mmCIF file of C-alpha atoms in Angstrom:
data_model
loop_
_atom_site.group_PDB
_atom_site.id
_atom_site.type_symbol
_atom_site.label_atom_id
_atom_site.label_comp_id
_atom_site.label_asym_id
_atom_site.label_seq_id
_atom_site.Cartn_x
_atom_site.Cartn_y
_atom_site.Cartn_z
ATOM 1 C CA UNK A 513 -151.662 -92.284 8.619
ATOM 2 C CA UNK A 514 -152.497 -90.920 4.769
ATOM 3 C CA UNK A 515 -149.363 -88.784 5.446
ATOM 4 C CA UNK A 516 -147.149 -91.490 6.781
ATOM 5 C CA UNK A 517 -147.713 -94.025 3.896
ATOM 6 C CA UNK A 518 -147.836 -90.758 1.331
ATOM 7 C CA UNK A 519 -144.037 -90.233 2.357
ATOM 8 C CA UNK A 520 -143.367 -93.803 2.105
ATOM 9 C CA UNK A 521 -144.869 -94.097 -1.616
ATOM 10 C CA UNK A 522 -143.273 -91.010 -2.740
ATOM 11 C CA UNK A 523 -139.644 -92.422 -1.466
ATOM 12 C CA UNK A 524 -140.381 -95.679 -3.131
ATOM 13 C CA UNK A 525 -140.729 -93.397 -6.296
ATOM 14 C CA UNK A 526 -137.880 -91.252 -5.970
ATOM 15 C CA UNK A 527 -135.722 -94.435 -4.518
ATOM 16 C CA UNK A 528 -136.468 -96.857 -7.242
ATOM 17 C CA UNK A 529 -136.724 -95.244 -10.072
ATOM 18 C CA UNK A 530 -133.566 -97.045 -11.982
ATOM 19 C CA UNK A 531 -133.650 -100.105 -14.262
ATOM 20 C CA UNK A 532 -134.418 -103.197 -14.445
ATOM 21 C CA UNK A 533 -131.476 -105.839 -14.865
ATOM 22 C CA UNK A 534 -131.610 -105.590 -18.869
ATOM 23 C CA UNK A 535 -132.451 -109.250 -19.237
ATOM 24 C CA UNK A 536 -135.797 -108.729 -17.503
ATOM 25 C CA UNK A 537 -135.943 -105.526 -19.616
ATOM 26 C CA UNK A 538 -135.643 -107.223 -22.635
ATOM 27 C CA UNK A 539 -137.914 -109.496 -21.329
ATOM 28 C CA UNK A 540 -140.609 -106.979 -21.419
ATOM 29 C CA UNK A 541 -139.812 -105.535 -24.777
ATOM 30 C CA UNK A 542 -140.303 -109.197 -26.447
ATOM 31 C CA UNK A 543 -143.817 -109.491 -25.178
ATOM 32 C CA UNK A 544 -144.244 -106.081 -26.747
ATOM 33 C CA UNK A 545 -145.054 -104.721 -30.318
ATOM 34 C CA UNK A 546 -143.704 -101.982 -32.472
ATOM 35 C CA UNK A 547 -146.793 -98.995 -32.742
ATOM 36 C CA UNK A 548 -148.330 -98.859 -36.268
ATOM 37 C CA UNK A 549 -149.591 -95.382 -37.615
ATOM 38 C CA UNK A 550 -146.428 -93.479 -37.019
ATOM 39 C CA UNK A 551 -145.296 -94.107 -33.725
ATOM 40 C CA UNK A 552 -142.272 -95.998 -32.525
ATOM 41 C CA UNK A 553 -141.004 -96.249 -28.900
ATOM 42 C CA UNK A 554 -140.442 -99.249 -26.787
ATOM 43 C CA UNK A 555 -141.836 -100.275 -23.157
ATOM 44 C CA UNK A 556 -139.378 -98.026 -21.826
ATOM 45 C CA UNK A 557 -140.473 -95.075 -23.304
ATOM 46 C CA UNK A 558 -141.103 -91.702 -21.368
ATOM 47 C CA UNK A 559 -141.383 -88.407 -22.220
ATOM 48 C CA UNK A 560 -143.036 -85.598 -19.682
ATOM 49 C CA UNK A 561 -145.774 -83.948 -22.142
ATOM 50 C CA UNK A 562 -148.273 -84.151 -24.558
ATOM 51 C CA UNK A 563 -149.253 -85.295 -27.653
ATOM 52 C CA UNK A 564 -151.858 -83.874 -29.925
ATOM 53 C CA UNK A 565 -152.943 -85.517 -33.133
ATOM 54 C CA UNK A 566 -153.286 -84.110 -36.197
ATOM 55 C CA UNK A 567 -156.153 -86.230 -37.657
ATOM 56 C CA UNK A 568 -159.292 -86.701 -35.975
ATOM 57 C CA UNK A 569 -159.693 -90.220 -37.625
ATOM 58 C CA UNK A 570 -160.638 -92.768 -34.741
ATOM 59 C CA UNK A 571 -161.963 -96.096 -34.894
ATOM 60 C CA UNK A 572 -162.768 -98.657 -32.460
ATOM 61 C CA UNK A 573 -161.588 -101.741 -33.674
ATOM 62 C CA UNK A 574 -162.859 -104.903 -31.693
ATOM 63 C CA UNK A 575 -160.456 -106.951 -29.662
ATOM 64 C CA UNK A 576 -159.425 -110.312 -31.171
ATOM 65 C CA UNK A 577 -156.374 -111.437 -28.706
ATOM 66 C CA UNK A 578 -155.958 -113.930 -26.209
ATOM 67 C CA UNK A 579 -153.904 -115.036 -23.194
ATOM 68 C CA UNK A 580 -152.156 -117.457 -21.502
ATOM 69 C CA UNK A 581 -153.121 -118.769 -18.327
ATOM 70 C CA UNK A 582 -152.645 -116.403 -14.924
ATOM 71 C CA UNK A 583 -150.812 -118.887 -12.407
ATOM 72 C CA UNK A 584 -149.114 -121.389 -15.089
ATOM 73 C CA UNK A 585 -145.767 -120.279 -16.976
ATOM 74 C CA UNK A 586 -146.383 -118.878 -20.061
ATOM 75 C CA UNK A 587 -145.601 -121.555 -22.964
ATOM 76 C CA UNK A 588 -144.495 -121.394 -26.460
ATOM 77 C CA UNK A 589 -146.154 -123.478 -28.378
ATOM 78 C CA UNK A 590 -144.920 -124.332 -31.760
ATOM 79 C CA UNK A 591 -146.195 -122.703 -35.387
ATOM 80 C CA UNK A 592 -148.616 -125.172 -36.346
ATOM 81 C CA UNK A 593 -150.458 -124.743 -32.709
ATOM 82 C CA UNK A 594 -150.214 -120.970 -31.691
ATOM 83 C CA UNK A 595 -153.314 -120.208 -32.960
ATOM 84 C CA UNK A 596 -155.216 -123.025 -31.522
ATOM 85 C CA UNK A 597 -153.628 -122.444 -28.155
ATOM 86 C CA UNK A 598 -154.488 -118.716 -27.813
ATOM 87 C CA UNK A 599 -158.211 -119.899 -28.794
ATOM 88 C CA UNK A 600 -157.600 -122.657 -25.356
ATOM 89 C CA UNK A 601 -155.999 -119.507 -23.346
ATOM 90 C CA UNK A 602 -157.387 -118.581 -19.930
ATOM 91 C CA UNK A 603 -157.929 -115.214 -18.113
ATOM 92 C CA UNK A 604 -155.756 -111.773 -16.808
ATOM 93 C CA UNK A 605 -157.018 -109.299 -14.847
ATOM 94 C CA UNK A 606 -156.752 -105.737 -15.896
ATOM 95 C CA UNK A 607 -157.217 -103.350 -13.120
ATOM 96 C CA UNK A 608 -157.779 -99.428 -14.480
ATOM 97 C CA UNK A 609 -157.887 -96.261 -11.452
ATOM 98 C CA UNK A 610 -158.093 -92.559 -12.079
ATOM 99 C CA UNK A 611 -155.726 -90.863 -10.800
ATOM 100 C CA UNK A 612 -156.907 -89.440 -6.535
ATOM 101 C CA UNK A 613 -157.751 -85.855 -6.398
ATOM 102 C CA UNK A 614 -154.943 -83.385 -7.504
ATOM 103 C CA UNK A 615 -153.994 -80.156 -5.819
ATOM 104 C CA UNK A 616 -155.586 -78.620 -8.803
ATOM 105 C CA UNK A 617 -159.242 -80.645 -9.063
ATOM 106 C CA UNK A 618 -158.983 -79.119 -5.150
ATOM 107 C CA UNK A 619 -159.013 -75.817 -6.511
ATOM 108 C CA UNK A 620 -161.447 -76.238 -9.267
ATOM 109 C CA UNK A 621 -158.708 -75.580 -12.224
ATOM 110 C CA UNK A 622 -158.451 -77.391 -15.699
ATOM 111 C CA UNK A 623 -155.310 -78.932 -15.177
ATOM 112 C CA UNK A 624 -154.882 -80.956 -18.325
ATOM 113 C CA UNK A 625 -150.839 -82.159 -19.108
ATOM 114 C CA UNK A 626 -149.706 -79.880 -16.095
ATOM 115 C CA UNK A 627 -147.763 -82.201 -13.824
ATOM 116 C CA UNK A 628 -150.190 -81.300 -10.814
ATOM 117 C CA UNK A 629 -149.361 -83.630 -7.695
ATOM 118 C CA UNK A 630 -152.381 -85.020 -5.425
ATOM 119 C CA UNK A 631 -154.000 -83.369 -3.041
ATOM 120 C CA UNK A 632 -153.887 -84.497 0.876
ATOM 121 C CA UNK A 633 -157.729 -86.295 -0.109
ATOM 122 C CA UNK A 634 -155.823 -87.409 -3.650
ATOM 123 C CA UNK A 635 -153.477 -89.573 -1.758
ATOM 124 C CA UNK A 636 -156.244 -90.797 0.860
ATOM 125 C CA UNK A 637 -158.305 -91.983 -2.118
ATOM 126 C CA UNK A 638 -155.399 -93.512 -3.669
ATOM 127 C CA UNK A 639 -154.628 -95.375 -0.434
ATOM 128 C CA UNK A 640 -158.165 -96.234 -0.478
ATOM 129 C CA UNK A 641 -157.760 -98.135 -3.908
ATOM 130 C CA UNK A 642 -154.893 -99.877 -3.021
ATOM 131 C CA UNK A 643 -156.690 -102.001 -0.053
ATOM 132 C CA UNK A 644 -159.520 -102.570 -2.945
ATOM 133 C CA UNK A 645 -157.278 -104.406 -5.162
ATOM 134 C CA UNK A 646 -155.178 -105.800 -2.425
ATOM 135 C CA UNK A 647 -155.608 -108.905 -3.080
ATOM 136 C CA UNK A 648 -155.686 -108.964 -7.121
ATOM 137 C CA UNK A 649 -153.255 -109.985 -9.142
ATOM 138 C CA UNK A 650 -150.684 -107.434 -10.515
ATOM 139 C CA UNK A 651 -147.634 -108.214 -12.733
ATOM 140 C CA UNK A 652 -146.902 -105.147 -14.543
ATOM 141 C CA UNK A 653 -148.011 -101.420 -14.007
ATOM 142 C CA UNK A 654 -148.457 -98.775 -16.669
ATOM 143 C CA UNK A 655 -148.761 -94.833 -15.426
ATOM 144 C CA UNK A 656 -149.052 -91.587 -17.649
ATOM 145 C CA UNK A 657 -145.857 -89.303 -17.364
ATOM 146 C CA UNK A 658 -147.541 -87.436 -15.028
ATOM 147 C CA UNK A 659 -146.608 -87.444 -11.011
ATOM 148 C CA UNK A 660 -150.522 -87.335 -10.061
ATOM 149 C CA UNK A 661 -150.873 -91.285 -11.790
ATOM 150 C CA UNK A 662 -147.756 -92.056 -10.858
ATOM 151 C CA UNK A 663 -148.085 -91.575 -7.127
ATOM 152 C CA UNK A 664 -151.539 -92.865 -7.310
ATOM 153 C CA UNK A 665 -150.024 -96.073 -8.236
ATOM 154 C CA UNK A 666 -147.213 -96.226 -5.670
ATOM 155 C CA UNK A 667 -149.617 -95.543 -3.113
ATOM 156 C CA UNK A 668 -152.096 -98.203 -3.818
ATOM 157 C CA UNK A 669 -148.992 -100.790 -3.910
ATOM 158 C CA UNK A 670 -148.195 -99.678 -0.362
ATOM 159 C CA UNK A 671 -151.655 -101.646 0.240
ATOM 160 C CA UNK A 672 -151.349 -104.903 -1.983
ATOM 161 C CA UNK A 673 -150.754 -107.950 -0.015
ATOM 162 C CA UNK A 674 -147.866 -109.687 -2.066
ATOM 163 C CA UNK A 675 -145.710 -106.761 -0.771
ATOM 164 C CA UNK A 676 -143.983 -106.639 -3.988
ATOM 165 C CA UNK A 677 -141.501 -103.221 -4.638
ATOM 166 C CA UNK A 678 -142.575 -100.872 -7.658
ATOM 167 C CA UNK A 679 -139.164 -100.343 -10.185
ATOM 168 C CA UNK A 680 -139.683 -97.554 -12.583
ATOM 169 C CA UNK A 681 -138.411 -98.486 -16.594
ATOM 170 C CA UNK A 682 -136.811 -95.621 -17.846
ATOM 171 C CA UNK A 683 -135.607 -94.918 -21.320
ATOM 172 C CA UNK A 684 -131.584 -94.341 -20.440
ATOM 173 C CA UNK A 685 -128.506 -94.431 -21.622
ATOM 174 C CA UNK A 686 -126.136 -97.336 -21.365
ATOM 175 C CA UNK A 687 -124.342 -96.098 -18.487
ATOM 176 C CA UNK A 688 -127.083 -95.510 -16.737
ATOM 177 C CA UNK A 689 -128.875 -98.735 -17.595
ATOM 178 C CA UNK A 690 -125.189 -100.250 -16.305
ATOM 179 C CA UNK A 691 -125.125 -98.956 -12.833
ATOM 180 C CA UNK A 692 -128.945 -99.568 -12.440
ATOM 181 C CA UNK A 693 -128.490 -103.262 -12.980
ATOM 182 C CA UNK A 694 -130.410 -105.809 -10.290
ATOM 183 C CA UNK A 695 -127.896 -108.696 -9.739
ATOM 184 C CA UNK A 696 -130.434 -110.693 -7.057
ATOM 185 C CA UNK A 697 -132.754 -112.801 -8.901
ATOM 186 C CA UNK A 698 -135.085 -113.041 -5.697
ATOM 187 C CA UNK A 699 -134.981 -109.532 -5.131
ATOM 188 C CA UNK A 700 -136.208 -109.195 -9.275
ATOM 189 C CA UNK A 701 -139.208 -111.790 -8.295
ATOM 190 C CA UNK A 702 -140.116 -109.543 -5.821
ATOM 191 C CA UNK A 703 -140.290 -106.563 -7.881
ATOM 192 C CA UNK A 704 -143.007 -105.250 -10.385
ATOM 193 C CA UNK A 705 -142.272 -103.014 -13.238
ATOM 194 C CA UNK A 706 -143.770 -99.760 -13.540
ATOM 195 C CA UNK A 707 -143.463 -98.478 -17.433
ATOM 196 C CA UNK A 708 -144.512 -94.687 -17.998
ATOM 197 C CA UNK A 709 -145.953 -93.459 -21.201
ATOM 198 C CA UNK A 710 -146.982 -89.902 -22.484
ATOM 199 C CA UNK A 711 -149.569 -91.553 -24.463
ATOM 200 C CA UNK A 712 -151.659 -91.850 -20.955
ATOM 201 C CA UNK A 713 -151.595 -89.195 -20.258
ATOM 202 C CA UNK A 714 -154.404 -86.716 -19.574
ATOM 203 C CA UNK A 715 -156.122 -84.553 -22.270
ATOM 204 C CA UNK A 716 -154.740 -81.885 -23.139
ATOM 205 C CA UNK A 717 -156.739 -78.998 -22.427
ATOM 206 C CA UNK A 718 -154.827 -76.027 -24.114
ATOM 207 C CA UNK A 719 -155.353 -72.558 -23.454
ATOM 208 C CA UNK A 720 -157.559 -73.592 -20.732
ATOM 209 C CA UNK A 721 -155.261 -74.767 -18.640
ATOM 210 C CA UNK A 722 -154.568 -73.357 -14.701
ATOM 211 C CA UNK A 723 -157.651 -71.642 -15.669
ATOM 212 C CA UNK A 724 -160.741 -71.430 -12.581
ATOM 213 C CA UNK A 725 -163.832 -73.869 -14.395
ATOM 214 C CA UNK A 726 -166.127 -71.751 -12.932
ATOM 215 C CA UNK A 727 -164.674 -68.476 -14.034
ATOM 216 C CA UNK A 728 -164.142 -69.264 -17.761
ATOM 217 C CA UNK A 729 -167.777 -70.563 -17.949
ATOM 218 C CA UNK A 730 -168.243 -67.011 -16.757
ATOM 219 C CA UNK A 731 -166.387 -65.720 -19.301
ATOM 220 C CA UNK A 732 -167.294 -68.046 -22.290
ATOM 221 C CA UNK A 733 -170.761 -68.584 -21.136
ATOM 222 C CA UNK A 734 -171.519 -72.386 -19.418
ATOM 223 C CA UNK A 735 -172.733 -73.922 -22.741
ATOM 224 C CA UNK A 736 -169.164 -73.110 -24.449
ATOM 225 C CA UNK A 737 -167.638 -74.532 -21.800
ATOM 226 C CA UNK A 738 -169.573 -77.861 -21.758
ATOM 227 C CA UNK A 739 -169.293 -78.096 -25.563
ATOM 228 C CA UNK A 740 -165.275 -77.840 -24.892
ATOM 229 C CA UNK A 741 -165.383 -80.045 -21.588
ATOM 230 C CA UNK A 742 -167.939 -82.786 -22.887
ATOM 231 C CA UNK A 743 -168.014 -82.957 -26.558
ATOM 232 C CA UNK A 744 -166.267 -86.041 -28.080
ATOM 233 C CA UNK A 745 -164.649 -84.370 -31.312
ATOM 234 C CA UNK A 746 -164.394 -80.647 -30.115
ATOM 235 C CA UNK A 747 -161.658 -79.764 -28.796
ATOM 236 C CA UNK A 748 -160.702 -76.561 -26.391
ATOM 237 C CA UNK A 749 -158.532 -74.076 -27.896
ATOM 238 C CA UNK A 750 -155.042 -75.192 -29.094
ATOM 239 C CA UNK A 751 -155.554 -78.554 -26.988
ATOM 240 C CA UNK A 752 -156.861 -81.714 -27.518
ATOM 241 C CA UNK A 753 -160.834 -83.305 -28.241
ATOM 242 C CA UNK A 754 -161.594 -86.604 -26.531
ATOM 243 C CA UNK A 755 -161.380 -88.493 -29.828
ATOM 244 C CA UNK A 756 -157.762 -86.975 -30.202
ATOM 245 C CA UNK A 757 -157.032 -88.116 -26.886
ATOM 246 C CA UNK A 758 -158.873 -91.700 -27.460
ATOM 247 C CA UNK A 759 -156.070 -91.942 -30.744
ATOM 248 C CA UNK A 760 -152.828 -92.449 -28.846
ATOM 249 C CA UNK A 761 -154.347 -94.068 -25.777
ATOM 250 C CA UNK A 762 -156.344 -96.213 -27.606
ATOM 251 C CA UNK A 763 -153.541 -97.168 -29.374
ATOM 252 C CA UNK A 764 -151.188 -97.374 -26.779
ATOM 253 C CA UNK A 765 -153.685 -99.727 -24.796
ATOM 254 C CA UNK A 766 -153.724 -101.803 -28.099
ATOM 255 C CA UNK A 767 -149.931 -102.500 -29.408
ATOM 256 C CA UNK A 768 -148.115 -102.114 -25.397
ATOM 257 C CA UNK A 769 -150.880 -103.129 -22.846
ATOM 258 C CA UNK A 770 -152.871 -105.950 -24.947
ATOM 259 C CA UNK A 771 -149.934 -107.908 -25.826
ATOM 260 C CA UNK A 772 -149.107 -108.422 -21.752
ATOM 261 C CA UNK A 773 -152.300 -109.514 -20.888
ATOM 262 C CA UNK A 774 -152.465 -111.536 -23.947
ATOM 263 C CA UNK A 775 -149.491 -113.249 -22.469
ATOM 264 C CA UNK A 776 -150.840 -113.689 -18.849
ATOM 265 C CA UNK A 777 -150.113 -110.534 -17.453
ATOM 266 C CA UNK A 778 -151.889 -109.561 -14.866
ATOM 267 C CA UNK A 779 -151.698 -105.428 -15.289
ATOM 268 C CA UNK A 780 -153.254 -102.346 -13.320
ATOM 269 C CA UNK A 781 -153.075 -99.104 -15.012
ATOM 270 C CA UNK A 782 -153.281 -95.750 -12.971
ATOM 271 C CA UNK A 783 -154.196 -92.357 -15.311
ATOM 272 C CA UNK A 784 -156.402 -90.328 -15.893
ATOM 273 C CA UNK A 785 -159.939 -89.653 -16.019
ATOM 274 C CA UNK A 786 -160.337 -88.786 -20.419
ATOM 275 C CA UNK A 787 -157.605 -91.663 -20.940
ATOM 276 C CA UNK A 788 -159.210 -94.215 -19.395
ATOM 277 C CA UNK A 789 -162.702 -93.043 -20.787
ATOM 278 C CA UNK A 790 -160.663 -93.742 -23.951
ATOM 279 C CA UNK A 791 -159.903 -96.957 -23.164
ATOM 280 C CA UNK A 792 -163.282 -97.928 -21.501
ATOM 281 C CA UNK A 793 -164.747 -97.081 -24.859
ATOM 282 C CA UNK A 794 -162.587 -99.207 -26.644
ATOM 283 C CA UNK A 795 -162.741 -102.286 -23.756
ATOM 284 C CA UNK A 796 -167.047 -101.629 -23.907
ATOM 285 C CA UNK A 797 -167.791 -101.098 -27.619
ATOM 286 C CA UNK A 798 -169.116 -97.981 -26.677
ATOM 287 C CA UNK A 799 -170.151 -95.207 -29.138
ATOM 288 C CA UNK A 800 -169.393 -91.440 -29.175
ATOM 289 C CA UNK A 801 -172.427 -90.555 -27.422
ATOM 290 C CA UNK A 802 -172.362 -93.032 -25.073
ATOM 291 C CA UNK A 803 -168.687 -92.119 -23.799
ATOM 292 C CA UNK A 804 -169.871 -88.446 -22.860
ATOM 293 C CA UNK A 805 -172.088 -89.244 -20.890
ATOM 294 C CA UNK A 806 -169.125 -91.283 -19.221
ATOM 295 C CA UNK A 807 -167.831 -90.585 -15.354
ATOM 296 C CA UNK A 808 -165.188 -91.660 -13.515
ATOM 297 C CA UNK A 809 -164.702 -91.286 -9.755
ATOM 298 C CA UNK A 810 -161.103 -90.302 -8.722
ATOM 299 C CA UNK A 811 -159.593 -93.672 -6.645
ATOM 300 C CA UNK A 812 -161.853 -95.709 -7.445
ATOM 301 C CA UNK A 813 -160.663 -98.808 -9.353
ATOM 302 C CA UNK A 814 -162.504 -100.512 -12.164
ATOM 303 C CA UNK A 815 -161.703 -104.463 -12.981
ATOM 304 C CA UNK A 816 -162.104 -106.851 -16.099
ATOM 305 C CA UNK A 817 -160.832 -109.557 -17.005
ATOM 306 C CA UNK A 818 -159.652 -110.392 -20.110
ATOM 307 C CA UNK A 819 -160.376 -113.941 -21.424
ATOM 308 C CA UNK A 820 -160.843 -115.817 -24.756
ATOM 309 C CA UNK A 821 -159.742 -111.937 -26.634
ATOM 310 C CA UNK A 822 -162.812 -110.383 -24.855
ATOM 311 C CA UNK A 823 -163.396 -107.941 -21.967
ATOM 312 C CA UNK A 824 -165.331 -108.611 -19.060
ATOM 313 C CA UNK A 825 -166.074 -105.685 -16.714
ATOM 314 C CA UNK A 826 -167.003 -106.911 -13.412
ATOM 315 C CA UNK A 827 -167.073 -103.522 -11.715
ATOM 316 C CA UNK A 828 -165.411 -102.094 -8.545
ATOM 317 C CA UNK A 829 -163.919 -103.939 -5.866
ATOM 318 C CA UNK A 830 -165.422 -103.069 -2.861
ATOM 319 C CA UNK A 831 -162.884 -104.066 0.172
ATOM 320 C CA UNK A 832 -159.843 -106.826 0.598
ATOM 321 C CA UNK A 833 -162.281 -108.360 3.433
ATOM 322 C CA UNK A 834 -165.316 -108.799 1.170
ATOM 323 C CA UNK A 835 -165.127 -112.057 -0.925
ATOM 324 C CA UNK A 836 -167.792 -110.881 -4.303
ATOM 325 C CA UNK A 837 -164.860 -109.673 -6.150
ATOM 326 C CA UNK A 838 -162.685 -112.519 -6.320
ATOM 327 C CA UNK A 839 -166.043 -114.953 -6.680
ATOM 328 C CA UNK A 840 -166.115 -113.367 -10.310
ATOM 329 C CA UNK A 841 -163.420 -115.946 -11.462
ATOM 330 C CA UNK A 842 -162.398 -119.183 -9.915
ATOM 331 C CA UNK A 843 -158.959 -117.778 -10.633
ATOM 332 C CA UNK A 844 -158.998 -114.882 -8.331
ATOM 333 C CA UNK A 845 -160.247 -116.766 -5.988
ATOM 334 C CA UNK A 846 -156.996 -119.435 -6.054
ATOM 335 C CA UNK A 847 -155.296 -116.064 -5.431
ATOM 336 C CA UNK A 848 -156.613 -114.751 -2.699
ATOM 337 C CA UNK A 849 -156.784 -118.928 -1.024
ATOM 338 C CA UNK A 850 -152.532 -118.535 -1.971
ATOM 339 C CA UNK A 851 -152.399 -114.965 -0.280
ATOM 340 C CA UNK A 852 -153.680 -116.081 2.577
ATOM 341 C CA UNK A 853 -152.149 -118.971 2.931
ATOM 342 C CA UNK A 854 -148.376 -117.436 2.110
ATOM 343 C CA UNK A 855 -149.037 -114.962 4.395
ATOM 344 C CA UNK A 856 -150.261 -116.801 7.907
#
């Protein structure tokens, strides 16, 4: 069955990835802000790669945003009252899954920024997560550049009762962005965008990389290793620390990802296991020695919910069939109730 829906996913990737019609891509882009401390790109951004910062400056700065409510349209309200409606703003869920095992984690070797697809028990675990969050709320997904997220994500849609079709954003030229073009506005409704960035993607583990874990601590001794693997501001050679990482997904999270659930988004992210440590840190208040000690199961989807500019965790979703997840939030809950009801 894994195999079946694994074919199914990856076609939905291959098949779809095109465009949005450009209204509903400029659509995105307006709920989106400009990256501060050097960067530029819009939502549409994508580049296959890595980046590695040059400063090892990070710090956590606390949320202050808000949203708009989940199930009614999102309102502008004038000048005088934006502030004091964002304060009256209700909840989004954020949904955040590391990436299923990769052919490489099967084999024991760093894989880093090495676009590694999953394993045969990487896309089982993926399929797994899907049926988890079946029945939460997703509006817009955000992957690294890297096929091992990216399939992680398709797969788990396979699983989500609203049935709605993944469509990869892609940064392309006009022509492209022409022929790509979705004239059906039910067809739009029933489609979710699916924005890849770099800055998602995993650490970068330099010279270590397609290397045997075991072997190298063999070579460089286990403690070595462990400083390289576990440290927060050490990194491997030539590759990135986790605080370097933590910069541009951190940041990412912050100007691209806050601003949608700010707005009433509803967004699941898939990537990887030192990215989303990155961004747990920042969604937890969590120190440098507490997000070492940090571990992440592959397939295994975290949720919060983001309400009044704060984070809530509330843990992982244990099945579609059990009702403790969506009890968290009377919100979830009107969900699920509409779920079932649209689909007797």
């Amino acid at each position: 069955m894994a195999s079946v829906v694994s074919h199914q996913a990856i076609g939905t990737l291959q098949s779809h990835r095109y465009l949005h019609d450009s209204r509903l891509h400029q659509e995105l882009r307006s709920t989106s802000v400009k990256l501060t401390n050097g960067f530029i790109f819009s939502n549409g951004f994508s580049r296959r790669g890595c980046y590695c910062s040059s400063s090892r400056n990070f710090t956590v700065i606390q949320s202050s945003a808000s949203q708009t409510s989940v199930f009614d349209p999102v309102k502008a309200p004038s000048k005088s009252n934006a502030s004091e409606s964002r304060k009256k703003s209700n909840e989004a869920a954020l949904i955040l899954i590391r990436h299923g095992e990769s052919l490489w984690n099967e084999k024991n070797l760093f894989t880093g920024c090495v676009d590694v697809p999953l394993s045969k028990k990487g896309v089982e675990e993926a399929i797994e997560a899907g049926k988890r969050i079946s029945s939460i709320p997703v509006d817009t997904i955000y992957t690294s550049a890297l096929i091992r997220a990216q399939m992680t994500a398709m797969l788990a849609m396979t699983q989500h009762r609203r049935r709605k079709v993944p469509v990869v954003i892609h940064n392309e030229s006009e022509q492209a962005r022409a022929w790509s073009q979705i004239f059906s506005e039910d067809t739009k409704k029933q489609s979710i965008p699916v924005i890849e960035a770099w800055q998602l993607n995993e650490r970068m583990y330099g010279e270590l990389q397609g290397l045997n874990k075991q072997e190298t601590s063999d070579r460089y001794g286990k403690e070595q290793v462990h400083e390289w693997r576990r440290s927060y501001d050490i990194p491997p050679p030539n590759g990135e620390s986790l605080e370097m990482c933590a910069q541009r997904a951190v940041a990412y999270f912050r100007d691209q990802i806050e601003p949608q659930l700010l707005s009433g988004k509803n967004v699941m992210i898939a990537a990887h296991g030192n990215s989303l440590r990155s961004i747990i840190m920042y969604l937890d208040k969590l120190t440098s020695q507490e997000v070492i000690s940090l571990e992440l199961s592959t397939g295994i989807p975290m949720l919060y919910i983001f309400k009044e500019g704060k984070f809530i965790r509330r843990g992982s979703p244990v099945a579609p069939s059990e009702a403790g997840v969506y009890a968290y939030t009377r919100r979830l809950a009107q969900y699920r109730q509409k779920l079932d009801e649209m689909l007797e």
